[in-house]
Tab-separated table of C-alpha atoms and ligand atoms in Angstrom:
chain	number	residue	atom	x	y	z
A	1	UNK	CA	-56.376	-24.060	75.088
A	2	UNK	CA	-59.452	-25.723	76.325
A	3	UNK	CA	-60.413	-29.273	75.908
A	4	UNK	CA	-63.922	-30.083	75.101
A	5	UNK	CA	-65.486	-33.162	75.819
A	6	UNK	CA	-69.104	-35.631	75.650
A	7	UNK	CA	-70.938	-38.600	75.765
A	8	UNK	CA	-73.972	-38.738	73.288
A	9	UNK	CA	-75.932	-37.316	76.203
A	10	UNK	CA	-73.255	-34.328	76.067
A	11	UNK	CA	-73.032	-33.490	72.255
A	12	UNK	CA	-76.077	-31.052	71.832
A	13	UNK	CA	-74.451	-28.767	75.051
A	14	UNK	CA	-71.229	-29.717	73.932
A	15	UNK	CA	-71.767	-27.945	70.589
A	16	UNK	CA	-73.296	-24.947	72.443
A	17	UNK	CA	-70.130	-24.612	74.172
A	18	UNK	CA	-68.318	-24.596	71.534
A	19	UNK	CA	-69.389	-21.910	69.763
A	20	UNK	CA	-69.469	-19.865	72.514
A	21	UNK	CA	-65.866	-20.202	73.829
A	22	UNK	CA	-64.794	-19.936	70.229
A	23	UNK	CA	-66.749	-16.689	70.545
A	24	UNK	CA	-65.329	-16.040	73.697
A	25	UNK	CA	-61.279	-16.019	72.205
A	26	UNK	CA	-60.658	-19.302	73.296
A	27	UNK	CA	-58.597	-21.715	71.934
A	28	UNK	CA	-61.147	-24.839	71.577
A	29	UNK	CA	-59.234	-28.845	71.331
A	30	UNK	CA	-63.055	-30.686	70.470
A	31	UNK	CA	-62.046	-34.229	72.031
A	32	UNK	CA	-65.583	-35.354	70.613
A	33	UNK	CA	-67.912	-37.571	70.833
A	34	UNK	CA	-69.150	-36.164	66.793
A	35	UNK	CA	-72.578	-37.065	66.728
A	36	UNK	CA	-75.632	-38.556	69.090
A	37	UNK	CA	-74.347	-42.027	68.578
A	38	UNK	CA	-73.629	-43.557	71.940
A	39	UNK	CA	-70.332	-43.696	73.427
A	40	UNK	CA	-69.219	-44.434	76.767
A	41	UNK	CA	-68.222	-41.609	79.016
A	42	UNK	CA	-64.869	-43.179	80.386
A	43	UNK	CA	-63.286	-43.444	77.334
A	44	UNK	CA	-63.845	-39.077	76.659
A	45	UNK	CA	-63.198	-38.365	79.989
A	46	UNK	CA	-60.116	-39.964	79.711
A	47	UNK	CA	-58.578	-38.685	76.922
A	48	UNK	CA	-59.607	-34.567	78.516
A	49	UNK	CA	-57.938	-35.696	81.630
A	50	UNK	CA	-55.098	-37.061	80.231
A	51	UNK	CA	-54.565	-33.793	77.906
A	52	UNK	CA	-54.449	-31.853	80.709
A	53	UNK	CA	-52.282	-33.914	82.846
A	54	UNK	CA	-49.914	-33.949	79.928
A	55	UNK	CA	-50.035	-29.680	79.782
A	56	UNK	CA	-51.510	-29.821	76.286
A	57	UNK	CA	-54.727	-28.173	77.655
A	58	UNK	CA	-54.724	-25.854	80.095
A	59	UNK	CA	-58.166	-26.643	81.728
A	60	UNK	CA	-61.171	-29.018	80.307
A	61	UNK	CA	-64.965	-28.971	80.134
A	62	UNK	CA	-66.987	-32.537	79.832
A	63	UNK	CA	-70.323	-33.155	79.499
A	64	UNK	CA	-72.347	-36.208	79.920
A	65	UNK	CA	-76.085	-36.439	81.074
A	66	UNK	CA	-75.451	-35.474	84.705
A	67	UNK	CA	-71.558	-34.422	84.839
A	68	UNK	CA	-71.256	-37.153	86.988
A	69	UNK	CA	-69.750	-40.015	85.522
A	70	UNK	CA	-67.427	-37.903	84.086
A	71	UNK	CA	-66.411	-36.177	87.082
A	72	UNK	CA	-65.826	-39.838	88.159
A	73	UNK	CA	-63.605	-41.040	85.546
A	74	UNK	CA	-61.781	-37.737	85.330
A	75	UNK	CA	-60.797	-37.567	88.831
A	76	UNK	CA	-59.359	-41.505	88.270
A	77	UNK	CA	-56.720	-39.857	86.304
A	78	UNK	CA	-53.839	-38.746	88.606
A	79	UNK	CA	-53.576	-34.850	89.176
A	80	UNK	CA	-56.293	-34.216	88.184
A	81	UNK	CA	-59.279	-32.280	89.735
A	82	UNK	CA	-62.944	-32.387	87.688
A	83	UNK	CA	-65.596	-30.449	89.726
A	84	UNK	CA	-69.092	-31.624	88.663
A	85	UNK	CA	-70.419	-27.924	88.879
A	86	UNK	CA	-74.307	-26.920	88.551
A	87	UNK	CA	-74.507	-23.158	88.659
A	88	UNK	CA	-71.892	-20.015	88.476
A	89	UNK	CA	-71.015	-20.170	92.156
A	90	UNK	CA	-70.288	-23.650	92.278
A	91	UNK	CA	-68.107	-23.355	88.871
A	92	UNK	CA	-66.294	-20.153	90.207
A	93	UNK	CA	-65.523	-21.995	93.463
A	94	UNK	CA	-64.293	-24.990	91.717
A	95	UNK	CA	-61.628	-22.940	90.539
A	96	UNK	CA	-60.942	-20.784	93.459
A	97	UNK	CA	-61.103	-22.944	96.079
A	98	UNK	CA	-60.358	-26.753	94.561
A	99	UNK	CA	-58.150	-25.192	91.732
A	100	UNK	CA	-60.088	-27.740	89.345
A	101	UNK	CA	-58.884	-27.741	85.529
A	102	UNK	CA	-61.675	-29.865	84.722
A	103	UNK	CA	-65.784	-28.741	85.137
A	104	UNK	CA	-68.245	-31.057	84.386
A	105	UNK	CA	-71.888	-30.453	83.159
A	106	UNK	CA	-74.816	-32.336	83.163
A	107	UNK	CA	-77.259	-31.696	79.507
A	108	UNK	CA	-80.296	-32.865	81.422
A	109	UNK	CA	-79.821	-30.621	84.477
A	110	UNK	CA	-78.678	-27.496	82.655
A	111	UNK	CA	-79.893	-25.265	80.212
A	112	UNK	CA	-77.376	-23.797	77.178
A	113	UNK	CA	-77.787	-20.321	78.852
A	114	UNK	CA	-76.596	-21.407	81.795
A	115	UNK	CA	-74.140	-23.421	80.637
A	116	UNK	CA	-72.840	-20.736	78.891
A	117	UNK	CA	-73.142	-18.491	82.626
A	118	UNK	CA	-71.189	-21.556	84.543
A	119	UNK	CA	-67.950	-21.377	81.683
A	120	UNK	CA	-67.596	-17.734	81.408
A	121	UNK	CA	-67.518	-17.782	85.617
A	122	UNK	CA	-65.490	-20.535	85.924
A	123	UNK	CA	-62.858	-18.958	83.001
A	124	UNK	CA	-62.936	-15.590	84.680
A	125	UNK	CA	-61.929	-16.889	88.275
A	126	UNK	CA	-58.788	-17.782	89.418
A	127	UNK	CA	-57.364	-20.179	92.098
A	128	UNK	CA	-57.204	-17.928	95.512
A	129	UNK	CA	-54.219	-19.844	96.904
A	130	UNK	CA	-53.390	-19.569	100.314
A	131	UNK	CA	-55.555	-22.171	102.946
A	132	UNK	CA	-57.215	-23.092	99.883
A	133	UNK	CA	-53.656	-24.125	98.429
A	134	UNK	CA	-52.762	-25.935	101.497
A	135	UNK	CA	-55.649	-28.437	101.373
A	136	UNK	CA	-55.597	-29.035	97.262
A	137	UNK	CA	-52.209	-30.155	98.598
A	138	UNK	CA	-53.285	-32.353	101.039
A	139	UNK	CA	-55.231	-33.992	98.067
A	140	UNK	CA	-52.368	-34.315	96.463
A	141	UNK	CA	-50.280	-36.191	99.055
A	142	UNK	CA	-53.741	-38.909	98.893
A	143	UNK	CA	-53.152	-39.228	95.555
A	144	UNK	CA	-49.675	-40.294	96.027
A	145	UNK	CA	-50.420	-42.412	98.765
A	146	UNK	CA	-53.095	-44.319	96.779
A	147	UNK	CA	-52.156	-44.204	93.354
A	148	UNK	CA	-48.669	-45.427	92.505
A	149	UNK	CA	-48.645	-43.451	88.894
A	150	UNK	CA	-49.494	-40.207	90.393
A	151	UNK	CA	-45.971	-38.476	90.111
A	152	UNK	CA	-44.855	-36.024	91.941
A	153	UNK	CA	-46.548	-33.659	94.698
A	154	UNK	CA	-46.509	-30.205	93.554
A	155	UNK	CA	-46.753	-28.120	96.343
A	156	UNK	CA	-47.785	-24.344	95.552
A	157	UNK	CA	-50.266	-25.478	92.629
A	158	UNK	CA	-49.628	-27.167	89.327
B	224	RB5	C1	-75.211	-42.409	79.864
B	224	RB5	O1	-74.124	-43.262	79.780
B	224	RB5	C2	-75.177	-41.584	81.142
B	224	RB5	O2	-74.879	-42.440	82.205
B	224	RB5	C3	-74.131	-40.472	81.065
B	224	RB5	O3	-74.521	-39.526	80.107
B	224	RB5	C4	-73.884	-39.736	82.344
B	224	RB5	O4	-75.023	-39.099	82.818
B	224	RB5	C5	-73.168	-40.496	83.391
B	224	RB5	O5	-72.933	-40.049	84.495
């Protein structure tokens, strides 16, 4: 299952993205926002992040107008990792190499083609493991030294 996720910036891309992992054979969760009526980012971000903290998605895209601000307030939510990606390369790495359940996507910076290019790379790669593993751990062991709701380290991946 994949969560979905905008701001008003987002929704256009968003609805691209739909269609196309529903295409794909994905399971889609569409967290919103409906329409181009403006929302604030925090509140999506949020509610993707805490889905997949919770297990109830197994990774999450959000879109805003840069990816930024939703990377942001994604990666306030403990265990979780949102990758602001821009390109296939950066999206495959964000899952190889951070092991990140969450991309983000910025509507003014990317085109729906390549939008579409960045999801399928990112869906198609998996987390390498190994050094890679032992530094997403290190992250981990900030998070519990920072955040006092962060639960328990997982060492070996989630
Ligand atoms: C609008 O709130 C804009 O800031 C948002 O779409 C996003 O680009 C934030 O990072």
């Amino acid at each position: 299952m994949i969560g979905l996720g905008c701001d008003h910036n987002g929704f256009g891309l968003k609805q691209r993205l739909h269609s196309f992992l529903t295409e794909y054979g994905e399971e889609v969760w569409d967290f919103g926002t409906f329409s181009r009526e403006p929302v604030d980012y925090p509140d999506v971000a949020v509610a993707v992040a805490e889905a997949a903290r919770a297990g109830l998605i197994e990774r999450g895209i959000l879109v805003c107008g840069t990816g930024l601000g939703m990377a942001i307030a994604a990666n306030k939510v403990p265990g979780i990792f949102a990758a602001p990606v821009v390109d296939p390369d950066t999206a495959r790495l964000a899952c190889m190499s951070n092991d990140a359940q969450i991309i983000t996507l910025g509507a003014n910076l990317v085109g729906p083609g390549l939008a579409c290019a960045i999801v399928e790379a990112w869906l198609t790669a998996k987390f390498r493991g190994g050094r890679s593993a032992r530094k997403v751990n290190r992250i981990r062991t900030l998070e519990q030294r920072y955040c006092r709701d962060a639960g328990p380290v997982l060492l070996g991946g989630r």
